[in-house]
Amino acid sequence: MARGDGLITHDDLAGYEAAWRDPIVFSYRGHTIISMPPVSSGGATLAAIAGILTGFPLGELVYHGPQHAHLLAEAWKRSYADRNAYLADPDFVAMPLAEMVSAEYGASRRSTIDPDRATPSSEIGPGLGTPEREHNTTHLSVVDAEGNAVALTTTINSFYGSKVTVGGAGFVLNNEMDDFASRPGFPNQYGLVQGENNAIEPGKRMLSAMTPSIVERPDGTLLYVTGSPGGSTIITNIFQNISNVIDFGMNVRQAVNAPRLHHQHLPDRIQYEPGALSAVTVGRLRSMGHVVEERFSPTAMYPYIGDVQAIMIMEDGRLEGWSDPRRGGAAVGY
Ligand code: DON
């Protein structure tokens, strides 16, 4: 750090301890989902999305038809508006977590969705009032022979982090500071427009979107272990991944491979992976008032959203693992 004119001291590192946080646990159509609590926004935002969408019969809709894509986008916009305003390091800010994930709030957020029209993001604010304080990444999923499950996402933020290596030490420094709102109200590298709650303060942890998640069947048995990299797209990706299993009855390979959609409140547009939406559906969504864009990148890597590593536990106890073909990784058995 000193060699590179960095700010972090030996005392900062010595004073840093991993903190135990209780997971976010919520139910979705009778299934129990166990996911990552703050300082990731993943589990709470996933729960908020599920709380809105549980009121719609997703599994009866045409997969990635206009109604399905519309409802996803409308739920995501509302949930990211709340995420960006409220969520942050629980040691520093009070958050309306219980309300955000409650059935009543889900129902009230749901009631503002027009089935035929996109609500512009400019008309969607955080739904629980002003926050009290006015003033590269990898996922792995494991299930062992005893049925214990681990969903683990780890991040240095961008590819190669800050791109600074520590000579002789064998690791690169992350650029996690961009997960803070370094300038509240302005977009970070993922386009997330976040508020004062997540502003930089000494000793504070930055707000993540990591969403490592474990899903239990209504009878309490283990069904699914999942997670992904992907910055701001992780939460919507993992909602779709879980919904693909619960609502659409997909197997693990189908659930992971299915092309993905994304909306994060701002910028106000639905993005879709190449091939995810038909031209007819894009036209219909536009006529409903959505801005719809295919993800595009000259580098070919970024049109794709995330890189899910998932395991499904079959009724007979067999495990089916699948590694997303979008980036890298592998599924291995024992
Ligand atoms: O914790 C977060 O939300 C980010 N640091 C994740 C970054 C990420 O997934 C980058 N991978 N594509």
mmCIF file of C-alpha atoms and ligand atoms in Angstrom:
data_model
loop_
_atom_site.group_PDB
_atom_site.id
_atom_site.type_symbol
_atom_site.label_atom_id
_atom_site.label_comp_id
_atom_site.label_asym_id
_atom_site.label_seq_id
_atom_site.Cartn_x
_atom_site.Cartn_y
_atom_site.Cartn_z
ATOM 1 C CA MET A 1 0.000 0.000 0.000
ATOM 2 C CA ALA A 2 2.713 2.467 0.991
ATOM 3 C CA ARG A 3 4.730 1.574 -2.110
ATOM 4 C CA GLY A 4 1.698 2.345 -4.274
ATOM 5 C CA ASP A 5 0.786 5.571 -2.409
ATOM 6 C CA GLY A 6 -2.356 3.846 -1.069
ATOM 7 C CA LEU A 7 -4.407 5.033 1.900
ATOM 8 C CA ILE A 8 -4.913 1.769 3.787
ATOM 9 C CA THR A 9 -2.748 1.237 6.869
ATOM 10 C CA HIS A 10 -1.674 -1.875 8.735
ATOM 11 C CA ASP A 11 -4.060 -0.883 11.540
ATOM 12 C CA ASP A 12 -6.976 -0.728 9.084
ATOM 13 C CA LEU A 13 -6.292 -4.315 8.051
ATOM 14 C CA ALA A 14 -5.667 -5.495 11.616
ATOM 15 C CA GLY A 15 -8.938 -3.860 12.699
ATOM 16 C CA TYR A 16 -11.034 -5.531 9.998
ATOM 17 C CA GLU A 17 -13.014 -8.571 11.083
ATOM 18 C CA ALA A 18 -15.506 -10.687 9.207
ATOM 19 C CA ALA A 19 -18.920 -10.027 10.749
ATOM 20 C CA TRP A 20 -21.580 -12.698 11.312
ATOM 21 C CA ARG A 21 -24.932 -11.645 9.887
ATOM 22 C CA ASP A 22 -28.112 -13.674 10.052
ATOM 23 C CA PRO A 23 -29.280 -14.695 6.586
ATOM 24 C CA ILE A 24 -32.413 -13.284 4.999
ATOM 25 C CA VAL A 25 -35.032 -16.053 5.039
ATOM 26 C CA PHE A 26 -38.298 -15.679 3.161
ATOM 27 C CA SER A 27 -40.854 -17.807 1.381
ATOM 28 C CA TYR A 28 -41.858 -17.832 -2.257
ATOM 29 C CA ARG A 29 -44.867 -19.941 -3.259
ATOM 30 C CA GLY A 30 -44.392 -22.239 -0.277
ATOM 31 C CA HIS A 31 -40.641 -22.633 -0.806
ATOM 32 C CA THR A 32 -38.154 -21.281 1.736
ATOM 33 C CA ILE A 33 -35.308 -19.185 0.334
ATOM 34 C CA ILE A 34 -32.216 -18.486 2.429
ATOM 35 C CA SER A 35 -30.046 -15.708 1.039
ATOM 36 C CA MET A 36 -27.419 -13.077 1.772
ATOM 37 C CA PRO A 37 -28.242 -10.311 4.274
ATOM 38 C CA PRO A 38 -26.841 -6.774 4.323
ATOM 39 C CA VAL A 39 -24.171 -5.687 3.667
ATOM 40 C CA SER A 40 -25.296 -7.338 0.493
ATOM 41 C CA SER A 41 -28.528 -6.017 -0.921
ATOM 42 C CA GLY A 42 -28.986 -9.383 -2.675
ATOM 43 C CA GLY A 43 -31.190 -11.324 -0.273
ATOM 44 C CA ALA A 44 -33.380 -8.382 0.779
ATOM 45 C CA THR A 45 -33.972 -7.214 -2.803
ATOM 46 C CA LEU A 46 -34.608 -10.800 -3.943
ATOM 47 C CA ALA A 47 -37.191 -11.111 -1.154
ATOM 48 C CA ALA A 48 -38.806 -7.800 -2.123
ATOM 49 C CA ILE A 49 -39.030 -8.876 -5.782
ATOM 50 C CA ALA A 50 -40.502 -12.236 -4.790
ATOM 51 C CA GLY A 51 -42.959 -10.443 -2.481
ATOM 52 C CA ILE A 52 -44.284 -8.407 -5.403
ATOM 53 C CA LEU A 53 -44.317 -11.178 -7.996
ATOM 54 C CA THR A 54 -45.846 -13.839 -5.782
ATOM 55 C CA GLY A 55 -49.177 -12.098 -6.468
ATOM 56 C CA PHE A 56 -48.967 -12.900 -10.181
ATOM 57 C CA PRO A 57 -49.285 -16.393 -11.716
ATOM 58 C CA LEU A 58 -45.880 -16.198 -13.411
ATOM 59 C CA GLY A 59 -45.809 -19.899 -14.287
ATOM 60 C CA GLU A 60 -49.010 -19.531 -16.336
ATOM 61 C CA LEU A 61 -47.611 -16.735 -18.505
ATOM 62 C CA VAL A 62 -45.806 -17.240 -21.815
ATOM 63 C CA TYR A 63 -42.135 -17.437 -20.831
ATOM 64 C CA HIS A 64 -40.492 -14.118 -21.818
ATOM 65 C CA GLY A 65 -43.724 -13.019 -23.477
ATOM 66 C CA PRO A 66 -44.718 -9.353 -23.038
ATOM 67 C CA GLN A 67 -46.683 -9.901 -19.833
ATOM 68 C CA HIS A 68 -43.899 -11.900 -18.167
ATOM 69 C CA ALA A 69 -41.175 -9.387 -19.131
ATOM 70 C CA HIS A 70 -43.407 -6.444 -18.138
ATOM 71 C CA LEU A 71 -44.150 -7.822 -14.669
ATOM 72 C CA LEU A 72 -40.482 -8.671 -14.048
ATOM 73 C CA ALA A 73 -39.358 -5.176 -15.075
ATOM 74 C CA GLU A 74 -42.045 -3.447 -13.004
ATOM 75 C CA ALA A 75 -41.149 -5.487 -9.884
ATOM 76 C CA TRP A 76 -37.411 -4.973 -10.390
ATOM 77 C CA LYS A 77 -37.696 -1.205 -10.868
ATOM 78 C CA ARG A 78 -39.629 -0.817 -7.638
ATOM 79 C CA SER A 79 -37.321 -3.098 -5.674
ATOM 80 C CA TYR A 80 -34.115 -1.464 -6.941
ATOM 81 C CA ALA A 81 -35.527 1.988 -6.111
ATOM 82 C CA ASP A 82 -35.813 0.753 -2.502
ATOM 83 C CA ARG A 83 -32.444 -1.019 -2.625
ATOM 84 C CA ASN A 84 -30.648 2.062 -3.838
ATOM 85 C CA ALA A 85 -32.216 4.342 -1.246
ATOM 86 C CA TYR A 86 -32.280 2.220 1.906
ATOM 87 C CA LEU A 87 -29.776 -0.598 1.920
ATOM 88 C CA ALA A 88 -26.234 -0.203 3.268
ATOM 89 C CA ASP A 89 -23.952 -1.403 6.068
ATOM 90 C CA PRO A 90 -26.216 -2.344 9.034
ATOM 91 C CA ASP A 91 -23.530 -1.097 11.457
ATOM 92 C CA PHE A 92 -24.064 2.411 10.069
ATOM 93 C CA VAL A 93 -27.654 2.834 8.972
ATOM 94 C CA ALA A 94 -31.078 1.775 10.143
ATOM 95 C CA MET A 95 -32.907 0.053 7.303
ATOM 96 C CA PRO A 96 -36.605 -0.735 6.901
ATOM 97 C CA LEU A 97 -35.651 -4.357 6.136
ATOM 98 C CA ALA A 98 -38.604 -6.080 7.779
ATOM 99 C CA GLU A 99 -41.056 -3.763 6.034
ATOM 100 C CA MET A 100 -39.291 -4.068 2.682
ATOM 101 C CA VAL A 101 -39.734 -7.828 2.639
ATOM 102 C CA SER A 102 -43.172 -7.981 4.291
ATOM 103 C CA ALA A 103 -46.185 -9.420 2.465
ATOM 104 C CA GLU A 104 -48.157 -6.202 3.053
ATOM 105 C CA TYR A 105 -45.503 -4.043 1.456
ATOM 106 C CA GLY A 106 -45.152 -6.489 -1.450
ATOM 107 C CA ALA A 107 -48.900 -6.212 -1.988
ATOM 108 C CA SER A 108 -48.855 -2.419 -1.847
ATOM 109 C CA ARG A 109 -45.928 -2.195 -4.286
ATOM 110 C CA ARG A 110 -47.741 -4.720 -6.526
ATOM 111 C CA SER A 111 -50.916 -2.624 -6.495
ATOM 112 C CA THR A 112 -49.063 0.220 -8.254
ATOM 113 C CA ILE A 113 -48.239 -1.980 -11.264
ATOM 114 C CA ASP A 114 -50.393 -1.262 -14.317
ATOM 115 C CA PRO A 115 -50.789 -4.553 -16.222
ATOM 116 C CA ASP A 116 -50.659 -2.742 -19.563
ATOM 117 C CA ARG A 117 -48.333 0.236 -19.067
ATOM 118 C CA ALA A 118 -44.757 0.722 -17.962
ATOM 119 C CA THR A 119 -44.489 3.058 -14.970
ATOM 120 C CA PRO A 120 -41.566 5.408 -15.762
ATOM 121 C CA SER A 121 -38.752 5.087 -13.221
ATOM 122 C CA SER A 122 -39.014 8.846 -12.701
ATOM 123 C CA GLU A 123 -42.410 8.149 -11.081
ATOM 124 C CA ILE A 124 -41.068 5.371 -8.859
ATOM 125 C CA GLY A 125 -39.327 6.490 -5.695
ATOM 126 C CA PRO A 126 -38.364 4.466 -2.686
ATOM 127 C CA GLY A 127 -41.695 3.288 -1.246
ATOM 128 C CA LEU A 128 -41.055 3.597 2.484
ATOM 129 C CA GLY A 129 -40.304 7.298 2.807
ATOM 130 C CA THR A 130 -36.993 9.104 2.949
ATOM 131 C CA PRO A 131 -34.177 7.091 4.531
ATOM 132 C CA GLU A 132 -33.752 8.022 8.173
ATOM 133 C CA ARG A 133 -30.328 9.509 7.570
ATOM 134 C CA GLU A 134 -31.132 12.706 5.771
ATOM 135 C CA HIS A 135 -28.044 14.272 6.701
ATOM 136 C CA ASN A 136 -14.626 -9.763 -10.212
ATOM 137 C CA THR A 137 -16.534 -11.861 -8.694
ATOM 138 C CA THR A 138 -17.071 -15.595 -8.474
ATOM 139 C CA HIS A 139 -19.787 -17.859 -7.145
ATOM 140 C CA LEU A 140 -19.617 -21.472 -6.019
ATOM 141 C CA SER A 141 -22.369 -23.813 -4.861
ATOM 142 C CA VAL A 142 -21.673 -27.012 -2.904
ATOM 143 C CA VAL A 143 -23.830 -29.818 -1.497
ATOM 144 C CA ASP A 144 -22.035 -32.504 0.520
ATOM 145 C CA ALA A 145 -22.948 -36.155 1.050
ATOM 146 C CA GLU A 146 -24.825 -35.297 4.271
ATOM 147 C CA GLY A 147 -26.970 -32.749 2.438
ATOM 148 C CA ASN A 148 -25.235 -29.637 3.808
ATOM 149 C CA ALA A 149 -25.331 -26.787 1.321
ATOM 150 C CA VAL A 150 -23.120 -23.744 0.786
ATOM 151 C CA ALA A 151 -23.804 -20.845 -1.584
ATOM 152 C CA LEU A 152 -20.749 -18.576 -1.671
ATOM 153 C CA THR A 153 -20.068 -15.489 -3.792
ATOM 154 C CA THR A 154 -16.781 -13.634 -3.471
ATOM 155 C CA THR A 155 -15.791 -10.370 -5.161
ATOM 156 C CA ILE A 156 -12.936 -8.053 -5.979
ATOM 157 C CA ASN A 157 -15.538 -6.016 -7.934
ATOM 158 C CA SER A 158 -14.298 -5.324 -11.499
ATOM 159 C CA PHE A 159 -12.082 -7.594 -13.531
ATOM 160 C CA TYR A 160 -8.661 -7.590 -11.834
ATOM 161 C CA GLY A 161 -10.080 -5.225 -9.200
ATOM 162 C CA SER A 162 -8.167 -1.962 -9.178
ATOM 163 C CA LYS A 163 -5.579 -3.609 -11.494
ATOM 164 C CA VAL A 164 -2.898 -2.932 -8.877
ATOM 165 C CA THR A 165 -0.893 -5.955 -7.770
ATOM 166 C CA VAL A 166 0.965 -6.147 -4.495
ATOM 167 C CA GLY A 167 4.549 -6.951 -5.422
ATOM 168 C CA GLY A 168 5.715 -10.130 -3.713
ATOM 169 C CA ALA A 169 2.403 -10.753 -1.992
ATOM 170 C CA GLY A 170 0.622 -12.622 -4.761
ATOM 171 C CA PHE A 171 -2.719 -10.824 -4.923
ATOM 172 C CA VAL A 172 -4.418 -7.882 -6.612
ATOM 173 C CA LEU A 173 -6.191 -5.061 -4.800
ATOM 174 C CA ASN A 174 -9.951 -4.808 -5.270
ATOM 175 C CA ASN A 175 -11.881 -1.731 -6.368
ATOM 176 C CA GLU A 176 -14.752 -2.333 -3.969
ATOM 177 C CA MET A 177 -14.995 1.412 -3.236
ATOM 178 C CA ASP A 178 -17.228 1.668 -6.323
ATOM 179 C CA ASP A 179 -19.885 -0.391 -4.524
ATOM 180 C CA PHE A 180 -20.330 2.675 -2.303
ATOM 181 C CA ALA A 181 -22.185 5.661 -3.676
ATOM 182 C CA SER A 182 -18.935 7.607 -4.002
ATOM 183 C CA ARG A 183 -21.052 10.496 -5.242
ATOM 184 C CA PRO A 184 -24.631 9.944 -4.021
ATOM 185 C CA GLY A 185 -27.172 10.482 -6.792
ATOM 186 C CA PHE A 186 -24.720 9.697 -9.580
ATOM 187 C CA PRO A 187 -24.284 6.301 -11.240
ATOM 188 C CA ASN A 188 -21.474 3.921 -10.295
ATOM 189 C CA GLN A 189 -19.770 1.629 -12.816
ATOM 190 C CA TYR A 190 -22.889 -0.582 -12.973
ATOM 191 C CA GLY A 191 -25.159 2.422 -13.533
ATOM 192 C CA LEU A 192 -26.666 2.068 -10.041
ATOM 193 C CA VAL A 193 -27.815 5.440 -8.710
ATOM 194 C CA GLN A 194 -27.541 5.111 -4.934
ATOM 195 C CA GLY A 195 -28.228 7.450 -2.015
ATOM 196 C CA GLU A 196 -26.602 8.884 1.096
ATOM 197 C CA ASN A 197 -27.143 5.685 3.106
ATOM 198 C CA ASN A 198 -24.415 4.053 1.078
ATOM 199 C CA ALA A 199 -22.042 7.037 1.006
ATOM 200 C CA ILE A 200 -18.397 6.464 1.985
ATOM 201 C CA GLU A 201 -17.597 6.630 5.715
ATOM 202 C CA PRO A 202 -14.619 5.381 7.737
ATOM 203 C CA GLY A 203 -15.032 1.767 8.831
ATOM 204 C CA LYS A 204 -18.206 1.273 6.784
ATOM 205 C CA ARG A 205 -18.743 -1.646 4.405
ATOM 206 C CA MET A 206 -19.966 -0.954 0.896
ATOM 207 C CA LEU A 207 -23.349 -2.237 -0.347
ATOM 208 C CA SER A 208 -23.060 -5.400 -2.405
ATOM 209 C CA ALA A 209 -25.516 -7.040 -4.820
ATOM 210 C CA MET A 210 -24.222 -10.560 -4.211
ATOM 211 C CA THR A 211 -27.132 -13.015 -3.845
ATOM 212 C CA PRO A 212 -25.854 -16.479 -2.894
ATOM 213 C CA SER A 213 -29.077 -18.361 -2.160
ATOM 214 C CA ILE A 214 -30.395 -21.701 -0.938
ATOM 215 C CA VAL A 215 -33.964 -22.806 -1.741
ATOM 216 C CA GLU A 216 -35.953 -25.326 0.305
ATOM 217 C CA ARG A 217 -39.108 -27.092 -0.868
ATOM 218 C CA PRO A 218 -42.348 -26.457 1.037
ATOM 219 C CA ASP A 219 -41.616 -29.657 3.068
ATOM 220 C CA GLY A 220 -38.252 -28.212 4.198
ATOM 221 C CA THR A 221 -36.021 -30.429 2.047
ATOM 222 C CA LEU A 222 -33.191 -28.894 0.053
ATOM 223 C CA LEU A 223 -34.133 -28.030 -3.554
ATOM 224 C CA TYR A 224 -31.606 -25.624 -5.035
ATOM 225 C CA VAL A 225 -28.302 -23.844 -4.366
ATOM 226 C CA THR A 226 -27.371 -20.902 -6.590
ATOM 227 C CA GLY A 227 -25.540 -17.606 -7.101
ATOM 228 C CA SER A 228 -23.696 -15.545 -9.699
ATOM 229 C CA PRO A 229 -21.350 -12.660 -10.390
ATOM 230 C CA GLY A 230 -22.621 -9.758 -12.487
ATOM 231 C CA GLY A 231 -22.632 -6.571 -10.417
ATOM 232 C CA SER A 232 -26.029 -4.902 -10.369
ATOM 233 C CA THR A 233 -27.558 -7.687 -12.497
ATOM 234 C CA ILE A 234 -26.944 -10.404 -9.895
ATOM 235 C CA ILE A 235 -30.243 -9.940 -8.072
ATOM 236 C CA THR A 236 -32.519 -10.006 -11.123
ATOM 237 C CA ASN A 237 -30.519 -12.913 -12.525
ATOM 238 C CA ILE A 238 -30.949 -14.960 -9.355
ATOM 239 C CA PHE A 239 -34.656 -14.099 -9.145
ATOM 240 C CA GLN A 240 -35.131 -15.393 -12.685
ATOM 241 C CA ASN A 241 -32.989 -18.431 -11.945
ATOM 242 C CA ILE A 242 -35.093 -19.381 -8.887
ATOM 243 C CA SER A 243 -38.368 -18.475 -10.623
ATOM 244 C CA ASN A 244 -37.362 -20.641 -13.592
ATOM 245 C CA VAL A 245 -37.245 -23.579 -11.169
ATOM 246 C CA ILE A 246 -40.258 -22.758 -8.973
ATOM 247 C CA ASP A 247 -42.621 -21.122 -11.466
ATOM 248 C CA PHE A 248 -41.616 -22.708 -14.757
ATOM 249 C CA GLY A 249 -40.537 -26.181 -13.607
ATOM 250 C CA MET A 250 -37.211 -25.972 -15.440
ATOM 251 C CA ASN A 251 -34.380 -28.354 -14.682
ATOM 252 C CA VAL A 252 -31.073 -26.886 -13.528
ATOM 253 C CA ARG A 253 -29.581 -26.723 -17.008
ATOM 254 C CA GLN A 254 -32.631 -24.981 -18.495
ATOM 255 C CA ALA A 255 -32.915 -22.626 -15.522
ATOM 256 C CA VAL A 256 -29.276 -21.528 -15.842
ATOM 257 C CA ASN A 257 -29.083 -21.374 -19.630
ATOM 258 C CA ALA A 258 -32.373 -19.499 -20.238
ATOM 259 C CA PRO A 259 -31.586 -16.027 -21.610
ATOM 260 C CA ARG A 260 -32.003 -13.243 -19.073
ATOM 261 C CA LEU A 261 -33.703 -9.875 -18.731
ATOM 262 C CA HIS A 262 -32.718 -7.006 -16.422
ATOM 263 C CA HIS A 263 -34.067 -3.716 -15.047
ATOM 264 C CA GLN A 264 -32.507 -1.826 -12.106
ATOM 265 C CA HIS A 265 -34.770 1.262 -11.785
ATOM 266 C CA LEU A 266 -32.172 3.589 -13.341
ATOM 267 C CA PRO A 267 -31.357 3.683 -16.176
ATOM 268 C CA ASP A 268 -35.053 3.204 -16.971
ATOM 269 C CA ARG A 269 -34.867 0.426 -19.520
ATOM 270 C CA ILE A 270 -35.290 -3.313 -19.879
ATOM 271 C CA GLN A 271 -32.117 -4.962 -21.108
ATOM 272 C CA TYR A 272 -32.209 -8.424 -22.608
ATOM 273 C CA GLU A 273 -29.612 -10.915 -23.623
ATOM 274 C CA PRO A 274 -29.450 -11.650 -27.359
ATOM 275 C CA GLY A 275 -32.328 -13.985 -28.203
ATOM 276 C CA ALA A 276 -34.219 -13.487 -24.922
ATOM 277 C CA LEU A 277 -37.191 -11.602 -26.390
ATOM 278 C CA SER A 278 -38.889 -11.979 -29.756
ATOM 279 C CA ALA A 279 -39.318 -8.934 -31.993
ATOM 280 C CA VAL A 280 -43.070 -9.123 -31.387
ATOM 281 C CA THR A 281 -42.564 -9.040 -27.623
ATOM 282 C CA VAL A 282 -40.098 -6.130 -27.874
ATOM 283 C CA GLY A 283 -42.677 -4.222 -29.947
ATOM 284 C CA ARG A 284 -45.460 -4.951 -27.497
ATOM 285 C CA LEU A 285 -43.301 -3.908 -24.503
ATOM 286 C CA ARG A 286 -42.432 -0.634 -26.273
ATOM 287 C CA SER A 287 -46.105 0.038 -26.912
ATOM 288 C CA MET A 288 -46.623 -0.454 -23.155
ATOM 289 C CA GLY A 289 -44.120 2.365 -22.552
ATOM 290 C CA HIS A 290 -40.953 0.394 -21.833
ATOM 291 C CA VAL A 291 -37.570 1.296 -23.243
ATOM 292 C CA VAL A 292 -36.174 -2.053 -24.378
ATOM 293 C CA GLU A 293 -32.561 -2.682 -25.393
ATOM 294 C CA GLU A 294 -30.655 -5.747 -26.400
ATOM 295 C CA ARG A 295 -27.382 -5.910 -24.499
ATOM 296 C CA PHE A 296 -24.532 -5.306 -26.880
ATOM 297 C CA SER A 297 -20.798 -5.245 -26.542
ATOM 298 C CA PRO A 298 -18.021 -5.212 -29.078
ATOM 299 C CA THR A 299 -15.988 -7.390 -26.695
ATOM 300 C CA ALA A 300 -18.573 -10.200 -26.918
ATOM 301 C CA MET A 301 -18.266 -10.955 -23.198
ATOM 302 C CA TYR A 302 -20.649 -8.383 -21.848
ATOM 303 C CA PRO A 303 -23.822 -9.052 -23.819
ATOM 304 C CA TYR A 304 -24.222 -11.845 -21.315
ATOM 305 C CA ILE A 305 -25.585 -11.379 -17.839
ATOM 306 C CA GLY A 306 -23.807 -13.212 -15.036
ATOM 307 C CA ASP A 307 -22.414 -16.699 -14.603
ATOM 308 C CA VAL A 308 -24.606 -18.930 -12.433
ATOM 309 C CA GLN A 309 -23.249 -22.020 -10.702
ATOM 310 C CA ALA A 310 -26.169 -24.082 -9.421
ATOM 311 C CA ILE A 311 -27.094 -27.449 -7.949
ATOM 312 C CA MET A 312 -30.573 -28.988 -7.948
ATOM 313 C CA ILE A 313 -31.397 -31.721 -5.461
ATOM 314 C CA MET A 314 -33.763 -34.188 -7.118
ATOM 315 C CA GLU A 315 -36.671 -35.902 -5.298
ATOM 316 C CA ASP A 316 -34.654 -39.150 -5.131
ATOM 317 C CA GLY A 317 -31.654 -37.375 -3.578
ATOM 318 C CA ARG A 318 -29.498 -37.268 -6.716
ATOM 319 C CA LEU A 319 -27.685 -34.001 -7.325
ATOM 320 C CA GLU A 320 -27.714 -32.287 -10.708
ATOM 321 C CA GLY A 321 -25.125 -29.507 -11.053
ATOM 322 C CA TRP A 322 -24.790 -27.083 -13.929
ATOM 323 C CA SER A 323 -22.186 -24.431 -14.663
ATOM 324 C CA ASP A 324 -23.315 -21.461 -16.724
ATOM 325 C CA PRO A 325 -21.776 -21.571 -20.224
ATOM 326 C CA ARG A 326 -21.638 -17.749 -20.297
ATOM 327 C CA ARG A 327 -18.177 -17.478 -18.707
ATOM 328 C CA GLY A 328 -16.339 -20.410 -17.163
ATOM 329 C CA GLY A 329 -16.492 -23.016 -14.438
ATOM 330 C CA ALA A 330 -17.551 -26.626 -14.199
ATOM 331 C CA ALA A 331 -19.952 -28.900 -12.385
ATOM 332 C CA VAL A 332 -18.252 -31.874 -10.716
ATOM 333 C CA GLY A 333 -19.701 -34.827 -8.794
ATOM 334 C CA TYR A 334 -18.351 -37.099 -6.059
HETATM 335 O O1 DON B 1 -20.599 -6.994 -4.468
HETATM 336 C C1 DON B 1 -21.005 -6.569 -5.543
HETATM 337 O O2 DON B 1 -22.192 -6.322 -5.762
HETATM 338 C C2 DON B 1 -20.018 -6.356 -6.681
HETATM 339 N N1 DON B 1 -18.701 -6.129 -6.123
HETATM 340 C C3 DON B 1 -20.068 -7.539 -7.615
HETATM 341 C C4 DON B 1 -19.193 -7.335 -8.839
HETATM 342 C C5 DON B 1 -19.399 -8.348 -9.887
HETATM 343 O O3 DON B 1 -20.237 -9.221 -9.778
HETATM 344 C C6 DON B 1 -18.527 -8.233 -11.103
HETATM 345 N N2 DON B 1 -18.733 -9.347 -11.964
HETATM 346 N N3 DON B 1 -19.078 -9.327 -13.080
#
